[in-house]
Coordinates of C-alpha atoms in Angstrom, one line a residue:
M1 CA 44.9 27.4 -29.5
A2 CA 44.5 25.8 -32.9
Q3 CA 47.4 23.5 -32.0
D4 CA 45.7 22.4 -28.8
E5 CA 42.5 21.6 -30.7
Q6 CA 44.4 19.5 -33.1
Q7 CA 46.0 17.5 -30.3
I8 CA 42.7 16.7 -28.6
G9 CA 40.7 16.4 -31.8
L10 CA 40.0 13.2 -33.8
D11 CA 42.5 12.1 -36.5
W12 CA 39.9 10.8 -38.9
E13 CA 42.4 9.0 -41.1
E14 CA 44.0 7.2 -38.2
D15 CA 41.1 6.7 -35.8
F16 CA 38.0 6.3 -38.0
Q17 CA 37.5 2.7 -38.9
R18 CA 34.7 0.6 -40.5
L19 CA 33.6 -2.5 -38.8
T20 CA 32.8 -5.5 -40.8
P21 CA 29.7 -7.5 -39.9
S22 CA 31.9 -10.2 -38.3
Q23 CA 33.7 -7.6 -36.2
F24 CA 30.5 -6.1 -35.1
F25 CA 28.9 -9.4 -34.0
R26 CA 32.1 -10.5 -32.3
K27 CA 31.7 -7.5 -30.0
N28 CA 27.9 -7.9 -29.8
K29 CA 27.3 -11.6 -29.8
Q30 CA 24.2 -11.2 -27.6
M31 CA 22.5 -9.8 -30.7
L32 CA 22.8 -13.2 -32.2
G33 CA 21.2 -14.7 -29.1
F34 CA 24.4 -16.0 -27.6
T35 CA 23.7 -14.9 -24.0
G36 CA 24.2 -17.4 -21.1
K37 CA 25.7 -20.9 -21.3
I38 CA 22.5 -22.9 -21.8
R39 CA 21.0 -20.4 -24.2
S40 CA 24.1 -20.2 -26.4
L41 CA 24.2 -23.9 -27.0
T42 CA 20.5 -24.1 -27.7
I43 CA 20.8 -21.3 -30.2
V44 CA 23.6 -23.2 -32.0
F45 CA 21.2 -26.2 -32.2
H46 CA 18.5 -23.9 -33.5
E47 CA 20.6 -22.4 -36.3
L48 CA 22.0 -25.7 -37.6
I49 CA 18.7 -27.6 -37.5
T50 CA 16.8 -24.7 -39.1
N51 CA 19.3 -24.4 -42.0
S52 CA 19.1 -28.2 -42.6
F53 CA 15.3 -28.1 -42.6
D54 CA 15.3 -25.2 -45.1
A55 CA 17.8 -26.9 -47.4
C56 CA 16.0 -30.2 -47.4
E57 CA 12.5 -28.8 -47.9
E58 CA 13.7 -26.6 -50.8
A59 CA 15.1 -29.7 -52.5
G60 CA 11.9 -31.7 -51.8
I61 CA 13.7 -34.1 -49.3
L62 CA 12.3 -35.4 -46.0
P63 CA 14.9 -34.2 -43.4
D64 CA 17.0 -36.8 -41.7
I65 CA 19.4 -35.2 -39.2
D66 CA 22.0 -36.8 -37.0
I67 CA 23.4 -34.8 -34.1
E68 CA 26.2 -35.9 -31.6
L69 CA 27.2 -33.8 -28.7
K70 CA 30.4 -35.0 -27.0
R71 CA 31.8 -33.5 -23.7
V72 CA 35.5 -32.9 -23.8
D73 CA 35.7 -31.1 -20.4
K74 CA 33.5 -29.1 -18.2
E75 CA 31.6 -26.6 -20.5
H76 CA 33.7 -27.7 -23.4
Y77 CA 31.9 -29.7 -26.2
I78 CA 32.3 -31.0 -29.7
L79 CA 29.2 -30.8 -31.8
R80 CA 28.7 -32.9 -35.0
H81 CA 25.7 -32.1 -37.1
K82 CA 24.9 -34.1 -40.2
D83 CA 21.9 -33.8 -42.6
N84 CA 20.7 -35.5 -45.9
G85 CA 20.1 -32.2 -47.8
P86 CA 21.3 -31.3 -51.2
G87 CA 24.7 -30.3 -49.9
I88 CA 26.7 -27.1 -50.6
P89 CA 28.9 -26.7 -53.7
E90 CA 32.5 -26.3 -52.7
D91 CA 32.8 -22.7 -53.9
Y92 CA 30.0 -21.7 -51.5
V93 CA 31.0 -23.6 -48.4
M94 CA 33.0 -20.9 -46.8
Q95 CA 30.6 -18.2 -47.9
V96 CA 27.8 -20.0 -46.0
Y97 CA 29.8 -20.6 -42.8
C98 CA 32.2 -17.6 -42.7
M99 CA 30.4 -14.6 -44.2
M100 CA 27.9 -12.6 -42.2
F101 CA 24.7 -11.5 -44.0
A102 CA 25.2 -14.2 -46.7
G103 CA 21.9 -15.6 -47.9
S104 CA 18.9 -15.1 -50.1
K105 CA 16.2 -14.6 -47.4
F106 CA 15.7 -10.9 -47.8
R107 CA 12.3 -11.2 -49.4
N108 CA 8.7 -10.8 -48.2
I109 CA 8.3 -14.5 -47.7
Q110 CA 7.4 -16.9 -44.9
S111 CA 10.7 -18.3 -43.6
R112 CA 12.3 -19.7 -40.5
G113 CA 15.2 -17.3 -40.6
Q114 CA 15.7 -13.8 -42.1
Q115 CA 19.0 -12.4 -41.1
G116 CA 21.6 -14.6 -42.9
L117 CA 23.6 -14.9 -39.6
G118 CA 22.8 -18.5 -38.5
C119 CA 25.6 -20.8 -39.6
S120 CA 28.3 -18.1 -39.7
G121 CA 27.3 -17.0 -36.2
C122 CA 27.9 -20.5 -34.9
V123 CA 31.3 -20.6 -36.5
L124 CA 32.1 -17.2 -35.0
L125 CA 31.1 -18.4 -31.5
S126 CA 33.2 -21.6 -31.8
Q127 CA 36.2 -19.6 -32.9
M128 CA 35.7 -17.0 -30.1
T129 CA 35.5 -19.6 -27.4
T130 CA 38.0 -22.2 -28.5
G131 CA 40.1 -20.8 -31.3
K132 CA 39.5 -24.1 -33.1
P133 CA 38.7 -24.2 -36.9
A134 CA 35.5 -25.6 -38.3
R135 CA 35.4 -28.9 -40.2
V136 CA 32.9 -29.5 -42.9
I137 CA 32.2 -32.4 -45.3
S138 CA 29.9 -31.4 -48.1
C139 CA 28.5 -33.9 -50.7
Y140 CA 26.6 -32.3 -53.6
K141 CA 25.4 -33.0 -57.1
E142 CA 27.2 -31.5 -60.1
G143 CA 25.3 -32.5 -63.1
D144 CA 24.7 -36.3 -62.8
E145 CA 27.7 -36.8 -60.5
I146 CA 27.8 -36.7 -56.7
K147 CA 31.0 -34.9 -55.5
G148 CA 32.4 -34.6 -52.0
V149 CA 34.8 -32.3 -50.4
K150 CA 36.3 -32.2 -46.9
M151 CA 37.5 -28.8 -45.6
K152 CA 39.0 -27.2 -42.5
F153 CA 38.8 -23.4 -42.3
Q154 CA 38.6 -20.4 -40.0
M155 CA 36.7 -17.1 -40.2
D156 CA 38.7 -14.0 -41.1
V157 CA 36.7 -11.6 -38.9
E158 CA 38.4 -8.4 -40.1
N159 CA 37.5 -9.2 -43.8
N160 CA 34.2 -11.1 -43.2
R161 CA 35.4 -14.2 -45.1
G162 CA 36.8 -17.6 -44.7
I163 CA 40.5 -18.8 -44.6
L164 CA 41.0 -22.3 -46.0
M165 CA 43.4 -24.4 -43.9
E166 CA 43.0 -27.9 -45.4
R167 CA 41.0 -29.3 -48.3
E168 CA 40.7 -32.9 -49.8
D169 CA 38.3 -34.8 -51.9
Y170 CA 35.8 -37.0 -50.1
P171 CA 34.2 -40.2 -51.5
A172 CA 30.4 -39.3 -51.6
E173 CA 27.6 -41.8 -51.8
Q174 CA 24.7 -39.4 -51.2
T175 CA 24.2 -35.7 -50.8
G176 CA 24.3 -33.9 -47.4
V177 CA 26.5 -31.7 -45.1
C178 CA 28.3 -32.6 -41.9
I179 CA 29.8 -29.9 -39.8
E180 CA 32.0 -30.2 -36.6
L181 CA 32.4 -27.3 -34.2
Q182 CA 33.9 -27.0 -30.8
F183 CA 32.5 -24.7 -28.0
K184 CA 33.5 -23.6 -24.6
D185 CA 31.6 -21.7 -22.0
V186 CA 28.3 -23.4 -23.0
S187 CA 26.2 -25.9 -21.1
Y188 CA 24.0 -28.8 -22.1
S189 CA 20.8 -29.1 -20.0
L190 CA 17.5 -31.0 -19.9
A191 CA 15.8 -27.8 -18.7
E192 CA 13.0 -26.2 -20.5
Q193 CA 15.5 -23.8 -22.3
G194 CA 18.0 -26.6 -23.1
A195 CA 19.1 -28.2 -26.3
F196 CA 17.2 -31.4 -25.8
E197 CA 13.9 -29.7 -25.1
Y198 CA 14.5 -27.6 -28.3
I199 CA 14.7 -30.8 -30.4
R200 CA 11.6 -32.3 -28.6
R201 CA 9.5 -29.2 -29.5
T202 CA 11.0 -29.0 -33.0
M203 CA 9.6 -32.4 -33.8
I204 CA 6.1 -31.4 -32.9
G205 CA 6.2 -28.4 -35.2
N206 CA 8.0 -30.4 -37.9
P207 CA 6.5 -33.9 -37.9
H208 CA 7.9 -34.6 -41.4
A209 CA 11.5 -34.7 -40.0
K210 CA 13.6 -37.4 -38.2
I211 CA 16.3 -36.5 -35.7
T212 CA 18.7 -38.8 -34.1
F213 CA 20.5 -37.3 -31.1
R214 CA 23.3 -38.7 -29.0
D215 CA 23.8 -36.7 -25.8
P216 CA 27.0 -36.1 -23.8
T217 CA 26.3 -39.2 -21.7
G218 CA 26.2 -41.4 -24.8
H219 CA 22.4 -41.9 -24.6
K220 CA 20.8 -42.1 -28.1
Y221 CA 17.4 -40.6 -28.7
I222 CA 15.6 -41.3 -32.0
F223 CA 12.7 -38.9 -32.7
K224 CA 10.9 -40.7 -35.5
R225 CA 9.1 -39.1 -38.4
A226 CA 5.3 -38.8 -37.9
A227 CA 4.4 -37.6 -41.4
D228 CA 5.8 -38.4 -44.8
V229 CA 4.8 -35.2 -46.6
V230 CA 7.4 -32.5 -47.4
P231 CA 5.8 -29.1 -46.7
V232 CA 4.8 -27.0 -49.6
Q233 CA 7.2 -24.2 -50.2
P234 CA 5.8 -20.7 -49.5
K235 CA 5.6 -18.1 -52.2
E236 CA 6.9 -14.6 -52.1
V237 CA 4.0 -12.1 -51.7
L238 CA 3.9 -8.4 -52.5
P239 CA 3.5 -6.1 -49.5
H240 CA 0.1 -4.7 -48.8
P241 CA -0.4 -0.9 -48.9
K242 CA -1.6 -0.9 -45.3
G243 CA 1.6 -2.4 -44.2
V244 CA 4.0 -0.1 -46.1
S245 CA 6.0 2.8 -44.5
A246 CA 7.4 5.8 -46.2
D247 CA 10.9 4.3 -46.0
D248 CA 9.6 1.1 -47.6
L249 CA 8.2 3.1 -50.5
M250 CA 11.5 5.0 -51.0
T251 CA 13.3 1.6 -51.1
M252 CA 10.9 0.3 -53.7
A253 CA 11.4 3.5 -55.8
K254 CA 15.2 3.1 -55.7
N255 CA 15.3 -0.6 -56.6
T256 CA 12.4 -0.8 -59.2
D257 CA 12.8 -1.3 -62.9
S258 CA 9.5 0.6 -63.5
R259 CA 9.6 3.9 -65.3
R260 CA 6.7 5.7 -63.6
Y261 CA 5.3 5.9 -60.1
K262 CA 2.1 4.3 -61.4
S263 CA 3.7 1.2 -62.8
M264 CA 6.0 0.9 -59.8
M265 CA 3.1 0.9 -57.3
T266 CA 0.9 -1.6 -59.2
S267 CA 3.8 -4.0 -59.7
S268 CA 5.4 -3.7 -56.2
M269 CA 2.3 -3.9 -54.0
S270 CA -0.7 -6.2 -53.7
R271 CA -4.3 -5.0 -54.1
M272 CA -3.0 -1.9 -56.0
S273 CA -4.8 -1.2 -59.3
N274 CA -4.5 1.6 -61.8
K275 CA -7.8 3.0 -60.5
R276 CA -6.4 3.1 -57.0
V277 CA -3.3 4.9 -58.2
D278 CA -5.4 7.5 -60.0
E279 CA -7.4 8.0 -56.8
I280 CA -4.1 8.6 -54.9
A281 CA -3.0 11.1 -57.5
Q282 CA -6.2 13.1 -57.0
L283 CA -5.9 13.0 -53.2
T284 CA -2.2 13.9 -53.0
G285 CA -1.7 16.0 -56.2
I286 CA 1.4 14.0 -57.0
D287 CA 2.2 13.3 -60.7
M288 CA 2.2 9.5 -61.0
N289 CA 4.1 9.7 -64.3
K290 CA 7.3 10.9 -62.7
R291 CA 10.3 8.6 -62.5
P292 CA 10.5 6.5 -59.3
K293 CA 14.1 7.5 -58.7
D294 CA 13.0 11.1 -58.4
M295 CA 10.6 10.3 -55.5
T296 CA 11.1 12.5 -52.4
F297 CA 10.5 11.5 -48.8
P298 CA 7.7 14.0 -48.4
E299 CA 6.0 12.5 -51.4
A300 CA 6.4 9.0 -49.9
E301 CA 4.9 10.2 -46.6
A302 CA 1.9 11.8 -48.4
I303 CA 1.3 8.6 -50.4
V304 CA 1.5 6.4 -47.2
Q305 CA -0.9 8.7 -45.4
C306 CA -3.3 8.3 -48.3
F307 CA -3.0 4.5 -48.0
K308 CA -4.2 4.8 -44.4
K309 CA -7.4 6.6 -45.4
M310 CA -8.3 4.3 -48.2
K311 CA -10.0 0.9 -48.1
F312 CA -8.2 -2.1 -49.7
M313 CA -9.1 -5.8 -50.1
A314 CA -7.4 -8.0 -47.5
P315 CA -3.8 -9.1 -48.5
P316 CA -3.5 -12.4 -50.4
T317 CA -2.7 -15.4 -48.2
D318 CA -1.6 -18.0 -50.7
G319 CA 2.0 -17.3 -49.6
L320 CA 1.3 -18.5 -46.1
I321 CA 1.8 -22.3 -45.6
P322 CA 0.6 -23.5 -42.2
I323 CA 1.7 -26.8 -40.7
G324 CA -1.9 -28.1 -40.8
S325 CA -4.0 -29.4 -37.9
E326 CA -3.7 -33.0 -39.0
Q327 CA 0.1 -32.8 -39.1
I328 CA 0.3 -31.0 -35.7
E329 CA -1.9 -33.8 -34.2
K330 CA 0.4 -36.4 -35.6
G331 CA 3.4 -34.6 -34.1
M332 CA 1.8 -34.3 -30.7
K333 CA 0.7 -37.9 -30.6
Q334 CA 4.2 -39.1 -31.7
I335 CA 6.1 -37.1 -29.0
L336 CA 3.5 -36.7 -26.1
K337 CA 1.4 -39.9 -26.5
P338 CA -1.6 -38.1 -24.8
E339 CA -4.9 -39.5 -23.8
F340 CA -6.6 -36.5 -25.5
V341 CA -5.5 -34.2 -28.3
A342 CA -7.2 -31.5 -30.3
T343 CA -5.8 -29.1 -32.9
I344 CA -7.0 -26.2 -35.1
T345 CA -5.7 -24.0 -37.9
R346 CA -7.5 -20.7 -38.0
K347 CA -8.4 -18.7 -41.2
P348 CA -5.9 -16.0 -42.2
V349 CA -6.4 -12.5 -40.7
T350 CA -4.3 -9.3 -40.6
Y351 CA -2.5 -7.2 -38.0
A352 CA -1.3 -3.6 -38.4
G353 CA -3.8 -3.1 -41.1
G354 CA -2.1 -5.1 -43.8
V355 CA 0.1 -8.0 -42.6
S356 CA -1.6 -11.3 -42.9
F357 CA -1.0 -14.2 -40.4
I358 CA -2.4 -17.5 -39.4
I359 CA -2.7 -19.0 -35.9
E360 CA -2.4 -22.7 -35.4
A361 CA -3.0 -24.3 -32.0
G362 CA -2.9 -27.7 -30.4
L363 CA -3.8 -29.0 -26.9
A364 CA -2.7 -32.3 -25.5
Y365 CA -3.8 -33.7 -22.1
G366 CA -2.5 -36.7 -20.2
G367 CA 0.1 -39.2 -21.2
D368 CA 3.5 -37.5 -21.5
A369 CA 1.9 -34.0 -22.0
G370 CA 3.3 -31.3 -19.8
R371 CA 6.7 -31.3 -18.1
V372 CA 8.0 -33.2 -15.1
V373 CA 9.3 -30.8 -12.4
K374 CA 10.4 -32.3 -9.1
E375 CA 8.4 -35.5 -9.8
Q376 CA 5.3 -33.4 -10.5
R377 CA 3.9 -33.2 -14.0
K378 CA 3.0 -29.6 -14.8
S379 CA 1.5 -27.7 -17.7
E380 CA 3.7 -26.3 -20.5
I381 CA 3.4 -23.8 -23.3
M382 CA 5.1 -24.5 -26.6
R383 CA 5.5 -21.3 -28.6
F384 CA 6.3 -21.4 -32.3
A385 CA 6.8 -18.9 -35.1
N386 CA 6.9 -20.3 -38.7
R387 CA 7.5 -23.8 -37.3
V388 CA 10.4 -22.7 -35.1
P389 CA 10.3 -23.1 -31.3
L390 CA 10.6 -20.0 -29.2
T391 CA 12.3 -21.2 -26.1
F392 CA 13.3 -17.9 -24.4
D393 CA 11.7 -14.6 -23.3
A394 CA 8.3 -16.2 -22.7
G395 CA 7.1 -13.6 -20.2
S396 CA 7.0 -10.8 -22.8
C397 CA 5.5 -12.9 -25.6
A398 CA 2.0 -12.4 -27.0
I399 CA 1.4 -16.2 -27.0
T400 CA 2.1 -16.4 -23.2
E401 CA 0.0 -13.3 -22.5
A402 CA -3.0 -14.7 -24.5
L403 CA -2.9 -18.2 -22.9
K404 CA -2.5 -16.8 -19.4
S405 CA -5.5 -14.5 -19.8
I406 CA -7.9 -17.5 -20.3
D407 CA -10.0 -18.6 -17.3
W408 CA -9.1 -22.3 -17.4
K409 CA -11.4 -23.0 -14.4
R410 CA -14.3 -22.6 -16.8
Y411 CA -13.1 -25.6 -18.7
G412 CA -12.7 -27.9 -15.8
L413 CA -9.0 -27.2 -14.9
R414 CA -9.0 -26.0 -11.3
D415 CA -5.2 -26.1 -11.0
M416 CA -3.8 -25.2 -14.4
D417 CA -0.1 -25.1 -13.3
N418 CA -0.2 -28.7 -12.0
T419 CA -2.2 -30.2 -14.9
P420 CA -0.5 -32.7 -17.4
L421 CA -1.3 -30.3 -20.3
T422 CA 0.7 -29.1 -23.3
L423 CA -0.5 -26.0 -25.2
F424 CA 0.9 -25.5 -28.7
V425 CA 0.7 -22.2 -30.6
N426 CA 2.3 -21.4 -34.0
I427 CA 2.1 -18.1 -35.7
I428 CA 2.6 -18.1 -39.5
S429 CA 3.4 -14.9 -41.3
T430 CA 5.8 -13.2 -43.7
Q431 CA 6.5 -10.6 -41.1
V432 CA 6.3 -12.1 -37.6
P433 CA 6.4 -9.0 -35.2
Y434 CA 9.3 -10.1 -33.0
L435 CA 10.1 -7.9 -30.0
S436 CA 13.9 -8.1 -30.4
T437 CA 16.7 -9.2 -32.7
G438 CA 16.9 -12.5 -30.8
K439 CA 13.5 -13.4 -32.3
Q440 CA 12.3 -15.3 -29.2
S441 CA 9.1 -13.5 -28.4
V442 CA 6.2 -12.1 -30.4
S443 CA 4.8 -8.6 -30.0
P444 CA 1.3 -8.6 -28.3
E445 CA -0.6 -7.1 -31.3
P446 CA -4.3 -7.0 -30.3
E447 CA -5.3 -9.1 -33.4
I448 CA -2.7 -11.7 -32.7
V449 CA -3.7 -12.0 -29.0
H450 CA -7.4 -12.3 -30.0
E451 CA -6.8 -15.1 -32.5
I452 CA -4.7 -17.1 -30.0
R453 CA -7.4 -16.8 -27.4
Q454 CA -10.2 -17.8 -29.8
S455 CA -8.3 -20.8 -31.2
T456 CA -7.2 -22.1 -27.7
M457 CA -10.7 -21.6 -26.1
K458 CA -12.2 -23.6 -28.9
L459 CA -9.8 -26.5 -28.1
A460 CA -10.5 -26.0 -24.3
R461 CA -14.2 -26.6 -24.9
K462 CA -13.3 -30.0 -26.5
L463 CA -11.1 -30.8 -23.5
Q464 CA -13.9 -29.9 -21.2
K465 CA -16.2 -32.4 -22.9
H466 CA -13.5 -35.1 -22.6
L467 CA -13.0 -34.4 -18.9
R468 CA -16.8 -34.5 -18.3
A469 CA -17.0 -37.8 -20.1
K470 CA -14.0 -39.1 -18.1
R471 CA -15.6 -38.0 -14.8
A472 CA -18.9 -39.5 -15.8
A473 CA -17.3 -42.8 -16.6
K474 CA -15.5 -42.8 -13.3
E475 CA -18.7 -41.9 -11.4
K476 CA -20.6 -44.5 -13.3
E477 CA -18.1 -47.2 -12.4
K478 CA -18.1 -46.1 -8.8
R479 CA -22.0 -46.0 -8.6
S480 CA -22.3 -49.3 -10.5
K481 CA -20.0 -51.0 -7.9
V482 CA -22.2 -49.7 -5.1
F483 CA -25.4 -50.9 -6.8
E484 CA -23.8 -54.2 -7.9
E485 CA -22.6 -54.8 -4.4
Y486 CA -25.7 -53.9 -2.3
V487 CA -28.8 -54.0 -4.5
P488 CA -28.6 -57.8 -5.2
V489 CA -28.2 -58.4 -1.4
I490 CA -31.3 -56.3 -0.6
I491 CA -33.4 -57.9 -3.3
E492 CA -32.4 -61.4 -2.2
E493 CA -33.1 -60.7 1.4
A494 CA -36.5 -59.1 0.5
A495 CA -37.4 -62.2 -1.6
K496 CA -36.6 -64.4 1.4
L497 CA -38.8 -62.3 3.6
G498 CA -41.6 -62.4 1.0
E499 CA -41.0 -66.1 0.6
T500 CA -40.8 -65.8 -3.2
G501 CA -38.2 -66.1 -5.9
V502 CA -35.7 -63.4 -6.8
P503 CA -37.1 -61.3 -9.6
E504 CA -35.2 -60.1 -12.7
Y505 CA -33.7 -56.7 -11.8
Q506 CA -30.7 -56.2 -14.1
D507 CA -32.5 -53.9 -16.6
I508 CA -34.0 -51.8 -13.9
L509 CA -30.6 -51.5 -12.2
V510 CA -29.0 -50.2 -15.4
K511 CA -31.7 -47.6 -15.9
V512 CA -31.6 -46.4 -12.3
T513 CA -27.8 -46.1 -12.4
K514 CA -27.9 -44.2 -15.7
R515 CA -30.6 -41.7 -14.5
A516 CA -28.9 -41.1 -11.2
L517 CA -25.6 -40.4 -13.0
A518 CA -27.2 -37.9 -15.4
E519 CA -28.8 -36.1 -12.4
L520 CA -25.4 -36.0 -10.7
L521 CA -23.7 -34.4 -13.7
G522 CA -26.6 -32.0 -14.3
E523 CA -27.5 -33.5 -17.6
K524 CA -31.0 -34.1 -19.0
V525 CA -32.3 -37.6 -19.5
E526 CA -33.8 -38.1 -22.9
E527 CA -37.6 -38.5 -23.0
E528 CA -37.5 -41.9 -24.6
E529 CA -35.2 -43.1 -21.8
E530 CA -37.4 -41.6 -19.2
E531 CA -40.5 -43.3 -20.5
E532 CA -38.6 -46.6 -20.7
Y533 CA -37.4 -46.1 -17.2
D534 CA -40.8 -45.2 -15.9
A535 CA -42.3 -48.3 -17.6
L536 CA -39.8 -50.5 -15.9
I537 CA -40.2 -49.2 -12.3
M538 CA -44.0 -49.0 -12.7
E539 CA -44.3 -52.7 -13.4
E540 CA -47.1 -54.0 -11.2
V541 CA -46.4 -56.7 -8.8
D542 CA -48.8 -58.6 -6.5
E543 CA -48.5 -59.0 -2.8
F544 CA -46.0 -61.8 -3.3
G545 CA -43.7 -59.7 -5.5
R546 CA -44.6 -61.4 -8.7
T547 CA -45.2 -59.4 -11.9
V548 CA -48.9 -59.2 -12.8
E549 CA -49.8 -59.9 -16.4
D550 CA -51.6 -57.1 -18.3
S551 CA -54.8 -59.1 -18.6
D552 CA -54.9 -59.6 -14.8
S553 CA -53.9 -56.2 -13.8
T554 CA -55.7 -54.8 -10.7
L555 CA -55.2 -51.3 -12.1
D556 CA -57.2 -52.3 -15.2
N557 CA -59.9 -53.8 -13.0
F558 CA -59.9 -50.7 -10.9
F559 CA -60.6 -48.4 -13.9
D560 CA -63.2 -51.0 -15.2
D561 CA -64.9 -50.8 -11.8
D562 CA -64.9 -47.0 -12.0
V563 CA -66.7 -47.1 -15.3
E564 CA -69.2 -49.6 -14.1
D565 CA -69.8 -47.6 -10.9
G566 CA -70.6 -44.5 -12.9
F567 CA -67.3 -42.7 -13.0
E568 CA -67.1 -42.7 -16.8
D569 CA -67.7 -38.9 -16.9

């Protein structure tokens, strides 16, 4: 019996294995977003562009990126991506491109990426689909000297590291990185989820960048820089007590240098004072002079439950750096060339009790706004999180839900879907509540949905005024043409019948047209204009159509006669 159990049992030494991160993601590449041919290529563009932006901005450099996508065969491409960033020192090149979870973005800070999987994920996909090595040229500063290195390497998936195949010095004139990767089973498309559309949207959310893109047909697109200001770097912010879980508190306790619960809590969380800690000690009965490393999970739970019952100041927001409504407007004008554009950046608020966020919104109408689908220009929604376009999973996203819930007919848009309209929404936060590891849709938190609706409806009211003014101008032109065409003929014919000269009628014609247009649009005519209008049309004329001078007015004579005849009272 024991022998049978041994035969069917698990040999732990033989069968139990640890997976490296690289091995795990090779088997689960969909967790990196690599699902579908179009999406996989778009995600590669996203990861490389995002890393270039981050590197340039941290060095205070305006990003200038060159991308070339060359088709080798059907669903087989060579991608060359070059930037003007600070470059990567030689010792770190293979760590950046061949090691999963390599990076410094594991802080409570606003950032485009947070997993440390971007570049290495692209190299892994390339190697999995083609077996070809990655080629990198990195030019970087070492002291006052600019050095360059050219490398060819592959990823050692089993050991989560790189294997150097070739290396040579490269004559460097300026800093930057150029990487060449090959991909199969991917597809380039001009569709809404394609790589080209990703670049187009990226430029609206990042107007300080310049991207030159050569597509597989050889066509060269130059997306020019619309702003010359490098974004301010966000600061790391301490977590707010309302946004902390028991597990977060345990992690703080294990990693802190503080010697007591009290000092750990005041130094590791925002809005936490000694007075607050004393209050927590009274409510929970926990000794706040204990060593953090001795904290138990029940104690952490009790403290977090206490946080929920207490009132704290709102979390600090100086760590959130929005794009800014002026910069968004520049980006939308540069790419969309609309006839009307309006933008807004809302004040910081919180969701889940203690996570601060900012909503930015933009609305563009006319021009190249919207997307052309079967020769029909339709409306489009551009979703962003921390300046990064969210091109997939739109249906489950809070941004889509909020915008679709607005009654657009109230703002003069009867057929929203077939309107040349682009709606832009960007959420800024240190903790964007994504719905999945793909980070392509935002959780519909009530506070987030409310802020998106409020900001967009404010812009919609401005659009409504623009559309009214546009309709008024069109109606005015139409009505003016009618008056200009027929009124002069009527007046001239009437003058002929009355055997008199043609009177001056231009001023009266302008006023009549203006008043008729106001009545048509349901607007009120100002009193001053009404009086002036009445004065014009009430001008007295004699039986020959001539204007009667005030001194000779029969109306004046009539009232004079009334006085003389005893009608004074």
